[in-house]
């Protein structure tokens, strides 16, 4: 039975922030369909996304575009079209959602990544691309031509340098803070170079928006499968949007009243509460070429450091 | 017997660059008197520096000033004044000449020292002092508010931070180059931030000035003790002046035709060639309260990675 407060909440959110079909389908494919084999019949997908106000024509245009962009690949069997997430699409999704499913907040050891761009190297168009990619990755310009991020792992950085073809055009330094990990000048540096105010606001907004949902979900004995599916989809969609802008700085460098962790706990709680009913809904609605949706793969239950099916069942 | 070409060379150098009494006395005390106990009778010191055109009055004014500045300390015994290098003076001299006697060019492991001065920290007068001290130490501003030096040892840096009271006002990073130690962007960074052209010119000038001296010294069977003493003094004086401005960058980051090593070899060679005769001259001229000058301490023979007394004796 549908909960009235949740219906109202969903309607308001969809009215205020109608999700775009493309990115909604990517979220659904990556978060929900991939663990269940990765392939579904287009007709069932159209039915699945109806609650978001996305009609058949929009879905058809969208899967066509996503196929052209190598996210999806289609297969025709008889009169039915089946769409699967490609390996590329899966990799892209995993890269984008890595920060969400895996808590990246490991204890900070004072490590830094520095990228020095001396003078005219790399030259303007490439330089700008590199700068933007590093900003996405959470780097900040601590001085003109000097980009930095307080973390020890260089993997993402090396990927970006390779990807932008700038690995032989910059100087990369692996650094370590000498002295206290949370000194005043360090915090001052962070405050000055990373735009944390905006991100703090975004986290606060996320919390304000989803806290009522968690409350209703917690206190509702019989959750509606479709509502759970819609909420989980919107949850991932919104949380990703905030996370994307979070430079993932170590706790020691953040303001004392940082809401990132609260937002994350809230996201995990809602995901857990909706989990079982969402899975029911997916099994009911979606169809593959071989009939119903296969069971979720093991990796699904490892998300967020381990999803406990009981948590939702107990609700 | 005095060599005519050397006399002429000395006269020309003294005319072109007359050394100032204070710094000349410091060089003589640190390089020559300190290893022989550190104390001499003022009368003998006055006689020692006569060849530089420094008269008694100038020496008296100078030792008075150096005493006030805690470089020297005087002791009156009967009618005679004895001047000793203070512990502070010895430490200062050793600090200034460390780079000269100890070849600092250890193989570079890609290490860097970075000092980040975020925003207004440290505040203006202190900030400028720190910046200057770091520049003296060979650091360069690789970007506004970011000073760097390619070396692994943090000792001097920590001394400077303590000394300027800025250790809790800056962020210090110990970094390591990721990738090739002599890549194009690294060399570009160095070229852009360190003013190597001026230093290269200074080394070239030193080589041009002292190469003829080495040639004459090498080919003279009987060297004159006083000339050797004057040459060694001027040598140390001039080499120090050039070294002082050398940021001591690793070989991998320097231009292919860097003359620093040549200049150094030349300095060591001349020091060796003059060594024994200079010591003779010091023993002849200088007097202590207990009579003649004591033997040179062991550490003297460890300068420049080891002075071989035979080298000069063989000449």
XYZ file of C-alpha atoms in Angstrom:
630
model
C 0.000 0.000 0.000
C 1.377 3.358 -0.998
C 2.273 5.750 1.805
C 0.631 9.109 1.341
C 3.489 11.196 2.778
C 5.972 9.367 0.543
C 3.756 9.860 -2.523
C 3.574 13.522 -1.775
C 7.321 13.756 -1.155
C 8.066 11.948 -4.444
C 5.643 14.159 -6.380
C 7.205 17.304 -4.953
C 10.762 16.211 -5.644
C 9.926 15.138 -9.214
C 8.192 18.466 -9.804
C 11.060 20.489 -8.384
C 13.920 18.442 -9.895
C 12.641 16.260 -12.751
C 15.497 13.835 -13.483
C 16.772 13.694 -17.043
C 15.992 10.402 -18.797
C 19.582 9.610 -19.797
C 21.158 9.943 -16.405
C 18.159 8.279 -14.730
C 18.548 5.236 -16.991
C 22.275 5.092 -16.241
C 21.583 5.148 -12.496
C 18.973 2.406 -12.861
C 21.204 0.283 -15.066
C 24.247 0.691 -12.839
C 22.600 0.507 -9.447
C 19.870 -2.051 -10.160
C 20.081 -3.872 -13.464
C 23.841 -4.550 -13.533
C 23.798 -6.714 -10.373
C 20.923 -8.699 -11.945
C 22.782 -9.712 -15.083
C 22.757 -6.347 -16.850
C 20.159 -7.049 -19.569
C 16.428 -6.261 -19.713
C 13.638 -6.161 -22.231
C 12.951 -2.615 -23.367
C 9.202 -3.010 -22.787
C 9.763 -3.792 -19.108
C 12.217 -0.903 -18.740
C 9.595 1.480 -20.144
C 7.158 0.219 -17.543
C 9.772 0.546 -14.766
C 10.442 4.241 -15.329
C 6.804 5.307 -15.784
C 6.577 6.594 -12.170
C 9.199 9.234 -13.044
C 6.942 10.686 -15.726
C 9.205 9.422 -18.476
C 7.099 8.122 -21.363
C 7.834 5.427 -23.943
C 9.046 7.835 -26.607
C 11.543 9.415 -24.195
C 12.883 6.013 -23.138
C 13.312 4.928 -26.780
C 15.175 8.158 -27.650
C 17.293 7.767 -24.551
C 18.380 4.143 -25.040
C 19.165 4.999 -28.662
C 21.443 7.822 -27.514
C 23.013 5.740 -24.768
C 23.767 3.020 -27.330
C 25.455 5.539 -29.579
C 27.522 6.679 -26.585
C 28.546 3.055 -25.869
C 26.750 2.892 -22.536
C 24.234 0.331 -23.765
C 24.099 -2.278 -26.490
C 20.878 -3.613 -27.972
C 19.917 -7.068 -29.164
C 16.797 -7.911 -31.146
C 15.154 -11.253 -30.398
C 11.981 -11.744 -32.412
C 9.968 -8.544 -32.030
C 11.562 -7.640 -28.716
C 14.592 -5.402 -28.068
C 16.890 -6.162 -25.129
C 19.302 -3.572 -23.786
C 22.457 -4.422 -21.856
C 25.000 -2.252 -20.095
C 28.274 -2.496 -22.060
C 31.589 -3.276 -20.358
C 32.550 0.354 -20.972
C 29.262 1.525 -19.509
C 29.738 -0.659 -16.459
C 33.253 0.667 -15.959
C 32.087 4.260 -16.327
C 29.301 3.731 -13.839
C 31.603 2.049 -11.363
C 34.064 4.888 -11.658
C 31.349 7.485 -11.048
C 29.752 5.596 -8.155
C 32.928 4.277 -6.567
C 32.919 7.076 -4.031
C 29.311 6.305 -3.137
C 29.398 2.539 -2.593
C 32.893 2.453 -1.101
C 33.452 4.787 1.784
C 36.646 6.495 0.722
C 37.290 8.043 4.140
C 40.372 6.058 5.168
C 42.428 7.615 7.984
C 44.670 10.295 6.546
C 48.406 9.837 6.903
C 49.305 13.362 5.800
C 49.855 12.367 2.187
C 49.414 14.831 -0.674
C 49.345 14.666 -4.429
C 50.799 17.695 -6.180
C 50.743 18.547 -9.848
C 53.049 21.342 -10.950
C 52.422 22.820 -14.363
C 55.527 24.806 -15.167
C 55.158 27.851 -17.422
C 53.525 26.938 -20.695
C 53.452 23.200 -20.054
C 51.010 21.761 -20.848
C 49.862 24.258 -23.491
C 46.463 26.002 -23.191
C 43.744 23.660 -24.436
C 45.266 20.578 -22.762
C 46.144 22.593 -19.671
C 42.521 23.603 -19.204
C 41.288 20.021 -19.678
C 43.757 18.755 -17.097
C 42.815 21.502 -14.669
C 39.108 20.670 -14.991
C 39.636 16.938 -14.594
C 41.736 17.524 -11.494
C 39.067 19.826 -10.055
C 36.495 17.038 -10.605
C 38.792 14.668 -8.777
C 38.803 17.008 -5.762
C 42.087 18.795 -6.440
C 42.326 22.520 -5.865
C 44.724 25.139 -7.159
C 46.757 25.996 -4.068
C 48.676 28.521 -6.202
C 48.726 29.385 -9.893
C 50.067 26.322 -11.706
C 50.032 24.155 -8.573
C 47.144 21.709 -8.071
C 46.968 19.657 -4.887
C 44.872 17.069 -3.102
C 45.420 15.676 0.386
C 45.476 11.934 -0.255
C 48.079 9.240 -0.618
C 46.748 7.249 -3.606
C 48.039 8.317 -6.979
C 45.899 5.910 -9.086
C 43.187 8.359 -10.124
C 45.769 11.057 -10.740
C 47.830 8.824 -13.005
C 44.622 7.825 -14.876
C 43.840 11.487 -15.462
C 47.361 12.300 -16.627
C 47.329 9.365 -19.036
C 43.817 10.190 -20.191
C 44.629 13.817 -20.923
C 48.025 12.964 -22.412
C 49.772 15.254 -19.935
C 51.825 12.727 -17.946
C 55.035 13.932 -19.619
C 54.109 17.603 -19.450
C 53.723 18.151 -15.715
C 55.727 17.502 -12.578
C 53.981 15.161 -10.171
C 55.028 15.157 -6.541
C 53.958 12.734 -3.841
C 54.172 14.681 -0.642
C 53.758 14.232 3.059
C 52.851 16.835 5.624
C 55.703 17.510 7.999
C 54.280 18.315 11.407
C 50.734 18.273 12.744
C 48.044 16.894 10.426
C 45.515 19.463 11.524
C 47.511 22.601 12.145
C 46.031 26.043 11.735
C 47.926 26.857 8.514
C 46.748 23.562 6.964
C 43.130 24.376 7.732
C 43.689 27.887 6.464
C 45.066 26.504 3.205
C 42.043 24.253 2.792
C 39.596 27.011 3.632
C 41.241 29.298 1.125
C 41.605 26.862 -1.776
C 38.668 24.464 -1.536
C 35.195 25.861 -1.840
C 33.790 23.869 1.060
C 30.942 26.255 1.858
C 29.003 25.260 -1.266
C 29.451 21.563 -0.590
C 28.463 21.911 3.047
C 25.265 23.632 1.868
C 24.578 20.843 -0.624
C 24.987 18.194 2.081
C 22.688 20.124 4.374
C 20.078 20.342 1.622
C 20.355 16.596 0.995
C 19.867 15.909 4.707
C 16.887 18.275 4.945
C 15.322 16.624 1.908
C 15.809 12.968 2.830
C 15.552 12.956 6.626
C 11.709 12.982 6.499
C 11.793 10.040 4.081
C 13.941 7.988 6.438
C 11.536 8.784 9.263
C 8.493 7.596 7.271
C 10.282 4.478 5.985
C 11.382 3.579 9.519
C 7.843 3.896 10.827
C 5.937 2.183 8.027
C 5.179 -1.507 8.575
C 4.269 -2.371 4.971
C 6.361 -0.540 2.412
C 5.219 -0.271 -1.170
C 7.684 -1.877 -3.642
C 7.241 0.770 -6.336
C 7.674 3.618 -3.862
C 10.818 1.955 -2.514
C 12.172 1.660 -6.044
C 11.455 5.314 -6.826
C 12.971 6.487 -3.545
C 16.130 4.419 -3.980
C 16.543 5.760 -7.511
C 16.070 9.383 -6.438
C 18.316 8.798 -3.426
C 21.213 7.580 -5.538
C 20.610 10.304 -8.052
C 20.699 13.081 -5.476
C 23.464 11.706 -3.323
C 25.690 11.267 -6.367
C 25.068 14.883 -7.332
C 26.350 16.096 -3.958
C 29.193 13.591 -3.697
C 30.414 14.600 -7.110
C 31.343 18.019 -5.814
C 32.890 16.782 -2.588
C 36.708 16.928 -2.826
C 36.902 14.095 -0.276
C 39.255 15.859 2.075
C 40.498 14.106 5.191
C 38.430 14.634 8.331
C 41.354 16.496 9.986
C 41.176 19.226 7.366
C 37.415 19.730 7.427
C 35.459 22.172 9.578
C 34.301 20.761 12.919
C 30.622 20.822 11.892
C 31.006 18.957 8.591
C 27.775 17.217 7.474
C 29.238 14.857 4.871
C 29.242 11.864 7.218
C 25.668 12.472 8.386
C 24.509 12.686 4.781
C 26.266 9.454 3.964
C 24.768 7.579 6.946
C 21.337 8.823 5.946
C 21.879 7.626 2.370
C 22.982 4.175 3.553
C 20.052 3.887 5.940
C 17.472 4.729 3.272
C 19.160 2.410 0.771
C 18.931 -0.400 3.330
C 15.337 0.345 4.238
C 14.262 0.310 0.568
C 16.476 -2.507 -0.511
C 14.321 -5.616 -0.217
C 11.131 -4.039 -1.568
C 13.034 -2.487 -4.456
C 14.405 -5.889 -5.360
C 10.852 -7.308 -5.247
C 9.693 -4.527 -7.539
C 12.499 -5.102 -10.025
C 11.745 -8.835 -10.127
C 8.070 -8.117 -10.716
C 8.476 -5.544 -13.463
C 11.632 -6.381 -15.352
C 11.992 -9.203 -17.868
C 15.001 -10.677 -19.588
C 15.179 -12.807 -22.740
C 15.235 -15.894 -20.531
C 12.259 -14.808 -18.450
C 12.427 -13.219 -14.976
C 15.391 -11.288 -13.601
C 18.263 -13.401 -12.196
C 19.229 -13.112 -8.530
C 21.450 -10.173 -7.548
C 25.171 -10.934 -7.793
C 27.238 -11.175 -4.601
C 28.937 -7.817 -5.147
C 25.576 -6.097 -4.698
C 25.526 -7.116 -1.027
C 29.000 -5.666 -0.513
C 27.929 -2.144 -1.331
C 28.226 0.424 1.454
C 30.519 -1.906 3.322
C 27.833 -4.659 3.358
C 24.058 -4.503 2.923
C 22.176 -6.522 5.514
C 19.014 -7.959 3.892
C 17.587 -8.423 7.426
C 17.676 -4.692 8.035
C 14.957 -4.145 5.471
C 13.163 -7.378 6.273
C 12.849 -6.309 9.890
C 11.089 -3.103 8.873
C 110.744 33.630 -3.921
C 107.709 35.537 -5.102
C 106.287 34.615 -8.497
C 105.910 37.661 -10.712
C 102.746 36.490 -12.500
C 101.155 35.658 -9.163
C 102.132 39.048 -7.693
C 100.587 40.727 -10.681
C 97.447 38.610 -10.496
C 97.081 39.347 -6.760
C 97.606 43.067 -7.281
C 95.012 43.167 -10.036
C 92.424 41.235 -8.068
C 92.949 43.376 -4.940
C 92.634 46.522 -7.030
C 89.474 45.317 -8.786
C 87.794 43.724 -5.747
C 89.379 44.977 -2.519
C 88.040 42.645 0.193
C 86.332 44.275 3.163
C 88.252 43.907 6.399
C 85.437 42.319 8.407
C 84.626 39.506 6.040
C 88.302 38.956 5.270
C 89.045 38.499 8.972
C 86.143 36.087 9.299
C 87.462 34.020 6.401
C 90.955 33.980 7.897
C 89.710 33.098 11.363
C 87.383 30.357 10.094
C 89.547 28.858 7.393
C 92.981 29.231 9.010
C 93.046 30.237 12.656
C 90.208 28.028 13.927
C 91.970 24.751 13.016
C 95.052 26.061 14.865
C 93.318 26.607 18.177
C 91.340 29.724 17.269
C 93.318 32.374 19.171
C 96.030 34.777 17.978
C 97.830 37.868 19.164
C 96.391 40.961 17.523
C 99.868 42.199 16.562
C 100.529 39.079 14.521
C 97.094 39.286 12.906
C 97.818 42.860 11.824
C 101.033 41.647 10.224
C 99.215 38.731 8.545
C 96.707 40.890 6.696
C 99.153 43.585 5.556
C 99.408 42.071 2.045
C 95.722 42.850 1.521
C 96.364 46.559 2.037
C 94.548 46.512 5.371
C 96.355 48.695 7.878
C 96.586 48.448 11.646
C 93.823 50.964 12.301
C 91.406 49.066 10.052
C 92.202 45.766 11.768
C 91.647 47.295 15.192
C 88.302 48.784 14.150
C 87.328 45.488 12.584
C 88.135 43.198 15.530
C 86.312 45.659 17.770
C 83.214 45.403 15.583
C 83.486 41.630 15.269
C 83.688 41.376 19.060
C 80.552 43.447 19.421
C 78.835 41.126 16.936
C 79.935 38.073 18.981
C 82.216 36.699 16.284
C 85.362 37.289 18.312
C 86.242 37.649 21.953
C 89.312 39.453 23.219
C 91.589 38.725 26.125
C 94.246 41.085 27.478
C 97.458 39.494 28.757
C 99.934 42.092 29.870
C 100.131 44.666 27.097
C 99.015 42.249 24.422
C 95.477 41.615 23.112
C 94.518 38.126 21.968
C 91.469 37.528 19.812
C 89.615 34.223 19.635
C 86.751 33.036 17.487
C 83.715 32.575 19.753
C 81.684 29.362 19.726
C 78.948 31.341 18.036
C 81.417 32.687 15.492
C 82.732 29.209 14.789
C 79.208 27.894 14.312
C 78.312 30.761 11.999
C 81.430 30.226 9.938
C 80.850 26.496 9.708
C 77.296 27.084 8.606
C 78.386 29.511 5.898
C 81.276 27.366 4.671
C 79.619 23.989 5.051
C 78.722 23.943 1.367
C 82.304 24.704 0.450
C 84.238 22.170 2.512
C 81.642 19.395 2.215
C 80.602 18.567 -1.278
C 76.867 18.660 -0.911
C 76.233 16.969 -4.259
C 74.859 13.636 -3.050
C 72.925 11.664 -5.667
C 69.405 13.018 -5.879
C 66.563 10.658 -5.050
C 63.829 12.942 -6.350
C 63.144 14.465 -2.941
C 61.692 17.945 -2.532
C 61.059 20.341 0.315
C 57.974 22.486 -0.064
C 56.838 25.392 2.060
C 53.274 26.560 1.529
C 52.355 29.953 2.929
C 48.586 30.049 2.875
C 46.917 33.440 2.490
C 48.110 35.875 5.108
C 50.172 33.350 7.052
C 52.781 34.267 8.083
C 51.964 37.981 8.154
C 54.037 40.483 6.113
C 57.248 41.305 7.978
C 57.840 37.691 9.053
C 56.714 36.389 5.681
C 59.342 38.467 3.907
C 62.077 37.342 6.317
C 61.170 33.709 5.770
C 61.084 34.181 2.013
C 64.550 35.754 2.019
C 66.055 33.089 4.255
C 64.613 30.366 2.050
C 66.001 32.074 -1.053
C 69.446 32.120 0.608
C 69.076 28.425 1.274
C 68.508 27.785 -2.426
C 64.716 27.641 -2.391
C 62.765 29.287 -5.182
C 59.170 30.429 -5.437
C 57.656 27.904 -7.832
C 54.361 29.785 -7.510
C 53.113 32.657 -5.342
C 53.149 31.387 -1.765
C 54.915 28.136 -2.652
C 58.665 27.852 -2.034
C 60.481 24.694 -3.085
C 63.899 23.079 -3.136
C 64.836 19.749 -4.680
C 66.524 17.976 -1.791
C 65.615 15.373 0.757
C 67.120 16.846 3.952
C 64.818 19.006 6.009
C 67.384 20.051 8.653
C 68.235 23.481 7.267
C 64.599 24.138 6.506
C 63.527 23.312 10.056
C 66.324 25.538 11.391
C 65.045 28.414 9.288
C 61.433 27.888 10.349
C 62.441 27.785 14.010
C 64.749 30.755 13.601
C 62.108 32.906 11.936
C 59.369 31.688 14.299
C 57.239 30.539 11.367
C 57.174 26.772 11.967
C 53.535 26.938 13.074
C 52.511 29.409 10.379
C 53.321 27.479 7.216
C 52.590 24.060 5.761
C 55.733 22.041 5.157
C 55.585 19.146 2.723
C 58.261 16.546 2.100
C 57.762 15.469 -1.475
C 59.108 13.020 -3.965
C 59.091 13.299 -7.725
C 56.833 10.714 -9.310
C 58.305 9.655 -12.619
C 61.589 10.510 -14.335
C 64.081 12.569 -12.307
C 65.170 14.583 -15.316
C 62.041 14.995 -17.369
C 61.488 17.989 -19.621
C 58.814 19.610 -17.383
C 61.127 19.318 -14.362
C 63.928 21.084 -16.208
C 61.436 23.658 -17.423
C 60.310 24.293 -13.857
C 63.893 24.780 -12.723
C 64.741 27.047 -15.637
C 61.708 29.164 -14.934
C 62.024 29.456 -11.161
C 65.736 29.407 -10.384
C 67.886 32.139 -11.811
C 70.627 29.785 -12.976
C 71.959 32.048 -15.728
C 73.460 34.474 -13.215
C 75.072 31.696 -11.228
C 76.456 30.024 -14.326
C 78.037 33.351 -15.278
C 79.518 33.738 -11.802
C 81.063 30.249 -11.975
C 82.468 31.002 -15.404
C 83.993 34.210 -14.086
C 85.527 32.348 -11.140
C 87.024 29.781 -13.505
C 88.379 32.464 -15.834
C 89.911 34.289 -12.890
C 91.520 31.337 -11.089
C 92.513 28.985 -13.902
C 95.716 30.990 -14.658
C 96.636 30.846 -10.947
C 96.335 27.063 -10.887
C 98.553 26.871 -13.979
C 101.283 28.984 -12.389
C 101.067 27.172 -9.038
C 101.298 23.808 -10.803
C 104.383 24.865 -12.717
C 106.288 26.658 -9.954
C 108.877 24.571 -8.115
C 109.351 26.879 -5.140
C 106.141 28.567 -4.006
C 106.244 31.633 -1.804
C 104.467 31.130 1.556
C 102.955 34.604 1.711
C 101.669 34.396 -1.857
C 100.138 31.013 -1.098
C 98.441 32.473 1.973
C 97.056 35.430 0.012
C 95.858 33.206 -2.826
C 94.155 30.753 -0.492
C 92.414 33.609 1.283
C 91.216 35.216 -1.932
C 90.236 31.801 -3.292
C 87.996 31.036 -0.333
C 86.620 34.533 -0.389
C 85.673 34.412 -4.047
C 84.472 30.835 -4.137
C 82.232 31.461 -1.178
C 80.739 34.461 -2.944
C 79.725 32.320 -5.911
C 78.645 29.296 -3.875
C 76.457 31.492 -1.752
C 74.194 32.151 -4.712
C 74.178 28.558 -5.952
C 70.881 26.881 -5.000
C 72.660 23.505 -5.013
C 70.277 21.828 -7.378
C 70.737 18.169 -8.251
C 72.848 17.461 -11.346
C 69.795 15.997 -13.140
C 68.027 19.332 -13.030
C 70.944 21.461 -14.199
C 71.780 22.432 -17.768
C 74.124 20.012 -19.555
C 76.978 22.552 -19.629
C 76.925 23.457 -15.948
C 80.285 24.784 -14.685
C 79.704 24.404 -10.948
C 81.663 21.155 -10.727
C 84.576 22.525 -12.738
C 84.739 25.583 -10.494
C 84.731 23.387 -7.429
C 87.501 21.115 -8.717
C 89.564 24.182 -9.510
C 88.994 25.552 -6.006
C 90.034 22.260 -4.393
C 93.114 22.003 -6.578
C 94.338 25.507 -5.722
C 93.578 24.971 -2.018
C 95.688 21.822 -2.101
C 98.524 23.443 -4.024
C 98.687 26.347 -1.549
C 98.023 24.346 1.556
C 101.450 23.432 2.885
C 103.071 26.804 2.161
C 100.114 28.636 3.679
C 100.475 26.604 6.841
C 104.176 27.483 6.926
C 103.316 31.144 6.562
C 100.735 31.049 9.344
C 103.219 29.348 11.672
C 105.836 31.974 10.855
C 103.651 35.042 11.267
C 101.010 34.232 13.865
C 101.615 34.076 17.601
C 99.478 32.882 20.467
C 99.764 33.615 24.183
C 101.711 30.375 24.577
C 104.067 31.095 21.711
C 103.859 29.674 18.198
C 100.664 28.433 16.573
C 99.590 24.863 17.519
C 99.361 22.157 14.854
C 96.246 22.077 12.718
C 93.425 19.952 14.160
C 92.466 16.691 12.421
C 89.263 18.117 11.001
C 91.312 20.467 8.855
C 92.610 17.522 6.816
C 89.066 16.288 6.231
C 88.040 19.389 4.312
C 87.067 18.890 0.687
C 86.679 15.182 1.324
C 90.332 14.934 2.473
C 93.349 17.162 1.933
C 96.474 15.257 0.976
C 99.532 17.077 2.432
C 101.683 15.213 -0.139
C 99.867 16.901 -3.001
C 101.340 20.259 -2.077
C 104.648 18.786 -0.903
C 105.135 17.164 -4.305
C 104.807 20.501 -6.089
